[in-house]
PDB file of C-alpha atoms and ligand atoms in Angstrom:
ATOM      1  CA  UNK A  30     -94.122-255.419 -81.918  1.00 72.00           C
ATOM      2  CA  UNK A  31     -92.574-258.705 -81.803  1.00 78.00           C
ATOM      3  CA  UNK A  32     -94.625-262.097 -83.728  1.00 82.00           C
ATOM      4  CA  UNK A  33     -97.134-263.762 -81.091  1.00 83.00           C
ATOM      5  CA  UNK A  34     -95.189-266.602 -80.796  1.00 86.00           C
ATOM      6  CA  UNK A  35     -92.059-264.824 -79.443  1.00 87.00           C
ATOM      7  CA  UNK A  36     -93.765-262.622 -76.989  1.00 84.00           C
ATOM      8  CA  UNK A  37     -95.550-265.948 -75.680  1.00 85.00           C
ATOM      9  CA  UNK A  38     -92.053-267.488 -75.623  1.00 86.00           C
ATOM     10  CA  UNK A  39     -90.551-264.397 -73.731  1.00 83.00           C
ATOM     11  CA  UNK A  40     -93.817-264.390 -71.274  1.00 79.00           C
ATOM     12  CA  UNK A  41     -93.574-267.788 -70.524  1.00 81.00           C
ATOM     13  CA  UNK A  42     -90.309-267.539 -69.895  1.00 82.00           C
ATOM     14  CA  UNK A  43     -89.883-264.880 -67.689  1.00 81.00           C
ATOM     15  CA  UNK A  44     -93.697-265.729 -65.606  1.00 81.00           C
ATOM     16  CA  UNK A  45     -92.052-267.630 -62.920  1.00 81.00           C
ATOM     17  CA  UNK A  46     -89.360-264.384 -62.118  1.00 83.00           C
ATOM     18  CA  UNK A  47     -91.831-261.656 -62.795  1.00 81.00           C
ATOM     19  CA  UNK A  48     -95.531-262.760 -62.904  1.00 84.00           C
ATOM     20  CA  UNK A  49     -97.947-260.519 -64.410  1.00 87.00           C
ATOM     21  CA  UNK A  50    -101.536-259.839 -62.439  1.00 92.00           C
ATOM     22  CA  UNK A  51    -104.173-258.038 -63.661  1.00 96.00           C
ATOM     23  CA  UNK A  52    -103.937-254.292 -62.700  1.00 95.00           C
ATOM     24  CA  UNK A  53    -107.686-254.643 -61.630  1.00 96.00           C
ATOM     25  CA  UNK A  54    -108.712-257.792 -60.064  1.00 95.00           C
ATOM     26  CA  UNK A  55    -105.059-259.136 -59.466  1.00 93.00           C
ATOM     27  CA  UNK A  56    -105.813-262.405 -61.111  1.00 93.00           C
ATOM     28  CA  UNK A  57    -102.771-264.082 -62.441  1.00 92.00           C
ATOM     29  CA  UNK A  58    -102.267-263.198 -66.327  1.00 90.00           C
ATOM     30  CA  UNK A  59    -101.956-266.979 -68.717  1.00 87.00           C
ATOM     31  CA  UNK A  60    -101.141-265.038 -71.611  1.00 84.00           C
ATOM     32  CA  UNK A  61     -99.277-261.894 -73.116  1.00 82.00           C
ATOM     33  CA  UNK A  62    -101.416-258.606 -73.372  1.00 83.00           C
ATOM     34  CA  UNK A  63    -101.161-255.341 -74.337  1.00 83.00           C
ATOM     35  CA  UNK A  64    -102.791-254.223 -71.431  1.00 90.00           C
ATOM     36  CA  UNK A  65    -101.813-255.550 -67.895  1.00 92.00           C
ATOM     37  CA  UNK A  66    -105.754-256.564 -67.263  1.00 95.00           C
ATOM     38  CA  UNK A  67    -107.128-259.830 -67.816  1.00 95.00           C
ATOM     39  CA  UNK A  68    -109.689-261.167 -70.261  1.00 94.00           C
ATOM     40  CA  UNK A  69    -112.589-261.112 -67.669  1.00 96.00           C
ATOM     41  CA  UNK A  70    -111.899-257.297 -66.429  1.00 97.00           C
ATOM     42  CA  UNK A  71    -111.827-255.772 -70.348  1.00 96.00           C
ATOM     43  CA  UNK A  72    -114.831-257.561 -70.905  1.00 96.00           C
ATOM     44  CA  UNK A  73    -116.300-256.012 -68.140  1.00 96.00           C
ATOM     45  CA  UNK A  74    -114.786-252.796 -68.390  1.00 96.00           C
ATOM     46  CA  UNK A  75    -115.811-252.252 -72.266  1.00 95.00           C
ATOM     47  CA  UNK A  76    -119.358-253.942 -72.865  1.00 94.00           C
ATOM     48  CA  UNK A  77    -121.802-251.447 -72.706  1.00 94.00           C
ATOM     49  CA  UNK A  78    -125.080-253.074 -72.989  1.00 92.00           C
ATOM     50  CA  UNK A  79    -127.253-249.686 -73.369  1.00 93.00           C
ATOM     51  CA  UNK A  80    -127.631-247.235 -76.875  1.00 93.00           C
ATOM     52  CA  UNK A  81    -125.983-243.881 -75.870  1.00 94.00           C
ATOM     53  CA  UNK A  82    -127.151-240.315 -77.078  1.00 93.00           C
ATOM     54  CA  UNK A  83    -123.840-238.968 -79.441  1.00 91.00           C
ATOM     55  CA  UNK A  84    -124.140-235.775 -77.643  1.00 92.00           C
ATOM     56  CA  UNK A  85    -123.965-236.391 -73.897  1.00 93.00           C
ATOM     57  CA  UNK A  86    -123.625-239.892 -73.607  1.00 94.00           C
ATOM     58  CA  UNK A  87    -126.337-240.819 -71.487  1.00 94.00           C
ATOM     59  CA  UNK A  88    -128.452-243.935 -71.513  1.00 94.00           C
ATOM     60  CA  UNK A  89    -131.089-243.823 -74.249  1.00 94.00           C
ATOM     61  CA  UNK A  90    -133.754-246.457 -75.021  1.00 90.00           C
ATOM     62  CA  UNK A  91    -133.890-248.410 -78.377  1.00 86.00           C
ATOM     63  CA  UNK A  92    -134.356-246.654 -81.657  1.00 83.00           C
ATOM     64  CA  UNK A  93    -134.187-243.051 -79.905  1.00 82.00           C
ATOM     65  CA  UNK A  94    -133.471-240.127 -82.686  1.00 83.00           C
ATOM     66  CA  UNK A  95    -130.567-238.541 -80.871  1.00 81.00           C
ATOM     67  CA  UNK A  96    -129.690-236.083 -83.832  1.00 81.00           C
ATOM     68  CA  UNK A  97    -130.906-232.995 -81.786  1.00 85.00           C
ATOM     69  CA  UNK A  98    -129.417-234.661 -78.284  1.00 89.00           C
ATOM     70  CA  UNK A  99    -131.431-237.113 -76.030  1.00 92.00           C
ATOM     71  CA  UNK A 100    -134.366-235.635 -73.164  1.00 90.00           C
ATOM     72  CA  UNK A 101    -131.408-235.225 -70.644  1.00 88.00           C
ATOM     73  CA  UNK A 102    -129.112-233.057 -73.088  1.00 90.00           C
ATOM     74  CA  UNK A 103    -131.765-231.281 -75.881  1.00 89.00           C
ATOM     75  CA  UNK A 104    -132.591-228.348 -73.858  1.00 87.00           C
ATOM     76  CA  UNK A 105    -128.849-227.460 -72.968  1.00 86.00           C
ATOM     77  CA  UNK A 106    -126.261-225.646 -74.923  1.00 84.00           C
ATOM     78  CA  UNK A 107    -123.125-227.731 -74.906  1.00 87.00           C
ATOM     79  CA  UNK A 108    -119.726-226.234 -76.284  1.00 91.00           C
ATOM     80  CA  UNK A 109    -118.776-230.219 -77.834  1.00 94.00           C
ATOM     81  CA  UNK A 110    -119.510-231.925 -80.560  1.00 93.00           C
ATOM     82  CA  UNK A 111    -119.904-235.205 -79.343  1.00 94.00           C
ATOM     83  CA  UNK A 112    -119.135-237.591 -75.903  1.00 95.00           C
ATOM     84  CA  UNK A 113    -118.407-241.367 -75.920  1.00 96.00           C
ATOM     85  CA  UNK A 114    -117.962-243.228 -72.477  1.00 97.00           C
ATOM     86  CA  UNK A 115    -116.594-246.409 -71.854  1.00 97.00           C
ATOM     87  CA  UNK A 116    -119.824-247.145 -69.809  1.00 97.00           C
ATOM     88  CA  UNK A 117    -121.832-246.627 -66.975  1.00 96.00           C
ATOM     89  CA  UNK A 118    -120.507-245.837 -63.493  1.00 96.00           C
ATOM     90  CA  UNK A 119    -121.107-249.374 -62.151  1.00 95.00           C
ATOM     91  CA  UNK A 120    -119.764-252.700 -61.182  1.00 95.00           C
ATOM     92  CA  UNK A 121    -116.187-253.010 -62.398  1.00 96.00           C
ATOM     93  CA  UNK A 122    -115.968-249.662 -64.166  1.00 97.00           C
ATOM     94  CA  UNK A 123    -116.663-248.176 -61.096  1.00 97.00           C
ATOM     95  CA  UNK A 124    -114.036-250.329 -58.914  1.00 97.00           C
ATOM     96  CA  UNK A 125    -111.507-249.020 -61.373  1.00 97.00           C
ATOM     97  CA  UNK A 126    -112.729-245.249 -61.525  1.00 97.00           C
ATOM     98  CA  UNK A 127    -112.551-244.918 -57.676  1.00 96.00           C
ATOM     99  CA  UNK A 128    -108.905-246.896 -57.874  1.00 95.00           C
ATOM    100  CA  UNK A 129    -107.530-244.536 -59.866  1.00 95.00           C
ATOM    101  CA  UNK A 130    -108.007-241.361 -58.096  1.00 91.00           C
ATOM    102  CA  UNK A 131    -104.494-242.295 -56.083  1.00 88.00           C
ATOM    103  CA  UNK A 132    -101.559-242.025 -57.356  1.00 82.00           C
ATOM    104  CA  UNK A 133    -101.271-245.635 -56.674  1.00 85.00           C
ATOM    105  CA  UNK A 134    -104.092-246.329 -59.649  1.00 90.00           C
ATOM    106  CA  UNK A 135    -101.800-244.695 -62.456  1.00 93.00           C
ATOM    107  CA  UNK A 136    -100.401-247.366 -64.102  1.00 95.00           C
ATOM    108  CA  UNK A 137    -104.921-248.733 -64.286  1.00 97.00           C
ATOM    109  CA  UNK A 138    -105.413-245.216 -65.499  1.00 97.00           C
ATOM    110  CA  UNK A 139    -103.213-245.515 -68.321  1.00 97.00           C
ATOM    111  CA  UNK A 140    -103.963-249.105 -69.119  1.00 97.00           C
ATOM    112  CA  UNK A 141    -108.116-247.996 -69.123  1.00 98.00           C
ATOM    113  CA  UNK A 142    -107.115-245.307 -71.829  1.00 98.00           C
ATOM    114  CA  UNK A 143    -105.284-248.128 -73.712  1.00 97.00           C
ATOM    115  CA  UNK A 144    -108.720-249.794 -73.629  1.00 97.00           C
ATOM    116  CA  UNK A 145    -110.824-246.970 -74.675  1.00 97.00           C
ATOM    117  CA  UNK A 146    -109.400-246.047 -77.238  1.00 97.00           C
ATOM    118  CA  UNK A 147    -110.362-249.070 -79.360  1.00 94.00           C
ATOM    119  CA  UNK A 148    -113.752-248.124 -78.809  1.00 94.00           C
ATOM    120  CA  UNK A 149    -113.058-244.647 -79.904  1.00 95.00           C
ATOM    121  CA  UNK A 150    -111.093-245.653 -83.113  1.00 93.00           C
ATOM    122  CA  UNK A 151    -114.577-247.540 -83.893  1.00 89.00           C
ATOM    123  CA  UNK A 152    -116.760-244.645 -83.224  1.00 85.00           C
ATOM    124  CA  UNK A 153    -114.420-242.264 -85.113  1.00 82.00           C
ATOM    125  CA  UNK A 154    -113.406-243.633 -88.453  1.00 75.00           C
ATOM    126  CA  UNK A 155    -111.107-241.819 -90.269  1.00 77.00           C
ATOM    127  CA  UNK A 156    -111.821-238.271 -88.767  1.00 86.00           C
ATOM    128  CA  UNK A 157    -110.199-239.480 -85.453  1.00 92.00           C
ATOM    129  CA  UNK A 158    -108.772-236.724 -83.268  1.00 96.00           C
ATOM    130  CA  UNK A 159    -105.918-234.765 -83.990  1.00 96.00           C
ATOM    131  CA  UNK A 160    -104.849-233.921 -80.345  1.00 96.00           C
ATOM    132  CA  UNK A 161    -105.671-235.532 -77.162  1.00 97.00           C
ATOM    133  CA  UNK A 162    -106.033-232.945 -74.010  1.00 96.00           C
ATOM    134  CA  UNK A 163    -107.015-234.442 -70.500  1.00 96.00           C
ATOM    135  CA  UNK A 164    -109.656-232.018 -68.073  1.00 95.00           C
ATOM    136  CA  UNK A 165    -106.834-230.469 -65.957  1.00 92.00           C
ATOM    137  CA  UNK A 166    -106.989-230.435 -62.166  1.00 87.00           C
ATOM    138  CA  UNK A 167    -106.174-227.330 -60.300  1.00 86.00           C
ATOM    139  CA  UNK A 168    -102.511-227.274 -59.305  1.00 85.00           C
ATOM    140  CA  UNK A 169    -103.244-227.625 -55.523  1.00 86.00           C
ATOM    141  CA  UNK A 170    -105.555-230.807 -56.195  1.00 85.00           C
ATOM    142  CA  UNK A 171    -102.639-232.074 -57.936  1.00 86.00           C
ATOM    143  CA  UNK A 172    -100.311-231.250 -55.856  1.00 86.00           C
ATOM    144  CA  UNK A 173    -102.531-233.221 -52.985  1.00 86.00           C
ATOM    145  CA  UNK A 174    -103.719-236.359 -54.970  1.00 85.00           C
ATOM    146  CA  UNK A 175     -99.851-236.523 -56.568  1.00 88.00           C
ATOM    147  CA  UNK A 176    -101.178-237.173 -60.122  1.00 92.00           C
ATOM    148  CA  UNK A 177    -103.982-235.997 -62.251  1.00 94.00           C
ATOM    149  CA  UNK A 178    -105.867-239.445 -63.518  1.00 95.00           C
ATOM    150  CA  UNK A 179    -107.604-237.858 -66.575  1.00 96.00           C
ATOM    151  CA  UNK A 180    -103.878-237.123 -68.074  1.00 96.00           C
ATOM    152  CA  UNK A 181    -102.953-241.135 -67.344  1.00 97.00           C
ATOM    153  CA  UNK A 182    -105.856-242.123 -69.393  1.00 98.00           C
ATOM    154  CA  UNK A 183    -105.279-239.424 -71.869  1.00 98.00           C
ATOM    155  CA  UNK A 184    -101.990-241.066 -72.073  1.00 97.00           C
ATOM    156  CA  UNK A 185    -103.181-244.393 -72.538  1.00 97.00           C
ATOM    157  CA  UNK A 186    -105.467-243.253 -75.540  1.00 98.00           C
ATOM    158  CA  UNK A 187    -102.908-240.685 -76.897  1.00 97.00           C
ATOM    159  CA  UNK A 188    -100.641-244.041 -77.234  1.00 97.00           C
ATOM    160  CA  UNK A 189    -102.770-246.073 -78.440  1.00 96.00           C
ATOM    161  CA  UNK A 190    -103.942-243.883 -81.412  1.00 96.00           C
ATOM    162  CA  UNK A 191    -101.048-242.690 -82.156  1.00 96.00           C
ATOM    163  CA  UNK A 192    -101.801-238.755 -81.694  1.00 96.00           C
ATOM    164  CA  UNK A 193    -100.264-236.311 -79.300  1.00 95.00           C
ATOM    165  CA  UNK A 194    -101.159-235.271 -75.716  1.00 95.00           C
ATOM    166  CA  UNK A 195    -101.197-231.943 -74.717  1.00 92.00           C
ATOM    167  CA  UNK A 196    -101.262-231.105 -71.251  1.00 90.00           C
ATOM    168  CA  UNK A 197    -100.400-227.672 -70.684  1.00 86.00           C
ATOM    169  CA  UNK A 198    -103.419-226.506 -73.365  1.00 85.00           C
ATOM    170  CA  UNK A 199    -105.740-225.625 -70.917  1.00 87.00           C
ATOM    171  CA  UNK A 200    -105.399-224.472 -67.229  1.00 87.00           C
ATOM    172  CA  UNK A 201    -107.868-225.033 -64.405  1.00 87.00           C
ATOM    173  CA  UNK A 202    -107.337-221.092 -62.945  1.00 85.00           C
ATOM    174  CA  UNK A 203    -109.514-221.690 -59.883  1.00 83.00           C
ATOM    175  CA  UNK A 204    -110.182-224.981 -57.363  1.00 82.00           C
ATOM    176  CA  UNK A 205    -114.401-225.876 -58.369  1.00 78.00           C
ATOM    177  CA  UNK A 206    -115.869-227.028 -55.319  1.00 71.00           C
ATOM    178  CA  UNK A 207    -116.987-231.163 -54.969  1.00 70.00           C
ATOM    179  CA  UNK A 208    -119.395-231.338 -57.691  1.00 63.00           C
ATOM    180  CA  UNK A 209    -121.503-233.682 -55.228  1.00 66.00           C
ATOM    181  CA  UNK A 210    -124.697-232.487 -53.941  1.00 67.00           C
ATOM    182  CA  UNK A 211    -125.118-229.936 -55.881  1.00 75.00           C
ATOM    183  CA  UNK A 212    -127.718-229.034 -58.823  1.00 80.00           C
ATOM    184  CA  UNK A 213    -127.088-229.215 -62.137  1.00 78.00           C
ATOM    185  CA  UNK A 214    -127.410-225.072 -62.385  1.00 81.00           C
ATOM    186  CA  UNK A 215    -125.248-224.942 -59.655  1.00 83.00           C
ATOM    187  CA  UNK A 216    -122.364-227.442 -61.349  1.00 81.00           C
ATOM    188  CA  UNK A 217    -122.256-225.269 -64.443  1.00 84.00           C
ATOM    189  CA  UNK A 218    -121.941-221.876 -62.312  1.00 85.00           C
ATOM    190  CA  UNK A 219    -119.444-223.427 -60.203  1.00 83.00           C
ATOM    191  CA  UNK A 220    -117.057-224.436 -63.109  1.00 85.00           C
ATOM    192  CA  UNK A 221    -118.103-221.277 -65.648  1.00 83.00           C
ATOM    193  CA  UNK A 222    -114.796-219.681 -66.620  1.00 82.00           C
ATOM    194  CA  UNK A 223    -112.780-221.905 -64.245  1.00 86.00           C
ATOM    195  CA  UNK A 224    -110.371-222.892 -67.550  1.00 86.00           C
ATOM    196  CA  UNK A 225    -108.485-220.542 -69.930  1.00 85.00           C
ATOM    197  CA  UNK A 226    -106.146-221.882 -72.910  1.00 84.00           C
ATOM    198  CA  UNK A 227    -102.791-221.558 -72.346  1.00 83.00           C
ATOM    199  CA  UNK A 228    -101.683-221.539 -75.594  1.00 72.00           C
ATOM    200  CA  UNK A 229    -103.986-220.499 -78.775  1.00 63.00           C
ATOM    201  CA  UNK A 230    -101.060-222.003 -81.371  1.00 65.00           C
ATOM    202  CA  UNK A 231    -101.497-225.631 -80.000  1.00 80.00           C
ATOM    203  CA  UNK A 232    -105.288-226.208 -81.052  1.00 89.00           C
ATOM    204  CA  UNK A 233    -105.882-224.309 -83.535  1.00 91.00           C
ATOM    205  CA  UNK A 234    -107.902-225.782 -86.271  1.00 94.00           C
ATOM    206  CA  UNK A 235    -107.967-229.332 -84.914  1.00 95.00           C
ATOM    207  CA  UNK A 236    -110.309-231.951 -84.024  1.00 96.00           C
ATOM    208  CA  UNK A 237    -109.267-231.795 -79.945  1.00 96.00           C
ATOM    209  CA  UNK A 238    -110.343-235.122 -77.992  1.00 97.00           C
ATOM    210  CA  UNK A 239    -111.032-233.544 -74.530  1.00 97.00           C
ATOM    211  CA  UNK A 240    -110.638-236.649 -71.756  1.00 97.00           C
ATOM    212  CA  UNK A 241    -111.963-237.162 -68.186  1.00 96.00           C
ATOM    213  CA  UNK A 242    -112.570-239.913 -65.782  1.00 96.00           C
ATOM    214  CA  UNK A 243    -116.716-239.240 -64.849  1.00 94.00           C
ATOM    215  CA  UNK A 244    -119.286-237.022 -66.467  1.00 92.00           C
ATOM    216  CA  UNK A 245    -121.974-236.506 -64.438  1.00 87.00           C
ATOM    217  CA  UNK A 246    -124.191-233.168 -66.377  1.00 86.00           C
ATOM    218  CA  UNK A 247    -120.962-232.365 -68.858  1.00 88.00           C
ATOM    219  CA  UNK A 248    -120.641-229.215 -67.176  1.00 89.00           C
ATOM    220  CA  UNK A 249    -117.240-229.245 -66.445  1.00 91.00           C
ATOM    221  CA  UNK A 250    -116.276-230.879 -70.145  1.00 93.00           C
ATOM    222  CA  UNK A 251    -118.622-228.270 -70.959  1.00 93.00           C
ATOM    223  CA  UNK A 252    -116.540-225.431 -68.993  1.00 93.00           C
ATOM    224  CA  UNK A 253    -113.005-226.646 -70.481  1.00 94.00           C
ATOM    225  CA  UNK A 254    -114.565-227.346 -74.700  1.00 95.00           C
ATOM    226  CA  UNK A 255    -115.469-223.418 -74.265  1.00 93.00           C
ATOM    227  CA  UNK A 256    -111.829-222.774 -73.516  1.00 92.00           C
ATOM    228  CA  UNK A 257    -110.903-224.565 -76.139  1.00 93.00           C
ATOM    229  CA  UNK A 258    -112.939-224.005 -78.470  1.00 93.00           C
ATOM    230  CA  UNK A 259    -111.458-220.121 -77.320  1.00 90.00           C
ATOM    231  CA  UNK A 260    -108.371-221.200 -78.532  1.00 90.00           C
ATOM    232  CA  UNK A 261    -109.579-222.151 -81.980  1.00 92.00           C
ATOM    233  CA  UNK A 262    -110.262-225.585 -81.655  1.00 94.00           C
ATOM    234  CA  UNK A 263    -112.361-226.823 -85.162  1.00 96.00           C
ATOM    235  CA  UNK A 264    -114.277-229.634 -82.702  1.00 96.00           C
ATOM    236  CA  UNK A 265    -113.874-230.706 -79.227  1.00 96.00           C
ATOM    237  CA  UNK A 266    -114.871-234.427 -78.953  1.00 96.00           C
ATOM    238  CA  UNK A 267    -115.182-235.462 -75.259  1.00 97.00           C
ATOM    239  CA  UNK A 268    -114.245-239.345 -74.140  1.00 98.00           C
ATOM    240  CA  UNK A 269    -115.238-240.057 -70.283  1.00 98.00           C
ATOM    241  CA  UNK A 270    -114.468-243.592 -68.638  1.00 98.00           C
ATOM    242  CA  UNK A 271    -118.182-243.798 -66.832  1.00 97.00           C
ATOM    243  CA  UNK A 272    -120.874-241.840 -66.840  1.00 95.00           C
ATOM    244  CA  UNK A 273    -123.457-241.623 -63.541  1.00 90.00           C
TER     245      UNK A 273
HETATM  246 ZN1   ZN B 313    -108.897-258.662 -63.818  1.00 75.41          ZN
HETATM  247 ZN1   ZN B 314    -127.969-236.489 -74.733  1.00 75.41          ZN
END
């Protein structure tokens, strides 16, 4: 990357041609970033004023012991090791999560990866993931929406921490139905067995980072960390922009 002073240079120069808005809130960008969102949105996007359990993610008061999981999660079998969201599915977050699901929101998508993924280098350490691997969508969805917005944000973290993306791991072999209005029983039958591993070589033996765009009860992260965790995965971490 070039010094600061040359990339100010080169954005200053160029502004008047090409100016730069934020991908969000289209407020003109004053200074170079790495990330096409200004300083207001990534504040807003990535403070998240509430504790979160490790396990699920979910809202937890002060001074909670979450070792065992948190009162929404403790009773449930999950298949991952841990979940970290960006934040809650409010406000700005959720301006951006509902943006995103068109194909028009791809370039956000990536950029809100690019975002997370500070927070995730943070929470990690040094035992950071090994390969990133976005919730697939089934090919028809896909084929529908034009993109899958879990792999743009995969993307953006996958960048940004320097580890690669693997999108052809897993395989969504049947549509789920909306996960709205449904129970939470329901949600996990609906999505049990609804992702195989493609390939068992590609995970084996790593720390897997599996990223989507909402968890709502984890069971679909739930649904695809079983798959690869079939594949021999050692841990399946799971990174969600918002949680409801
Ligand atoms: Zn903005
Ligand atoms: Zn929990």
């Amino acid at each position: 990357m070039p010094p600061p002073f040359l990339r100010r240079a080169w954005f200053a120069a160029t502004d008047w041609v090409w100016p730069r808005v934020c991908l969000l809130c289209e407020a003109r960008m004053t200074e170079p970033a790495d990330v096409c969102l200004c300083p207001a949105c990534v504040t807003a996007l990535t403070t998240d004023p509430h504790q979160t359990c490790l396990r699920c993610s979910s809202t937890i008061g002060p001074h909670t012991d979450t070792s065992a999981g948190c009162s929404r999660c403790r009773d449930e079998v999950v298949r991952f090791d841990s979940a970290t969201r960006l934040g809650v599915y409010d406000g700005r977050l959720r301006e951006a999560v509902l943006r995103i699901k068109h194909v028009a929101g791809d370039a956000l998508a990536e950029a809100l990866g690019t975002v997370f993924a500070h927070k995730l280098r943070q929470r990690s350490g040094s035992d950071g993931p090994q390969l990133v691997v976005p919730v697939p969508l089934h090919w028809r969805r896909r084929l529908t929406r034009g993109y899958n917005q879990a792999e743009s944000v995969a993307r953006g973290i996958a960048t940004e921490l320097r580890v690669p993306l693997a999108t052809r791991t897993v395989r969504r072999v049947r549509p789920t139905p909306k996960q709205t209005a449904v129970t939470p029983a329901e949600r996990r039958r609906n999505v049990a067995g609804a992702f195989r591993p493609t390939t068992l070589a590609a995970v084996k033996g790593l720390r897997v980072l599996l990223v989507d765009d909402v968890l709502t009860t984890g069971a679909t992260a739930d649904a695809v960390a079983t798959a690869v965790r079939t594949a021999g995965a050692a841990q399946v971490h799971v990174a969600v922009l918002a949680h409801r």
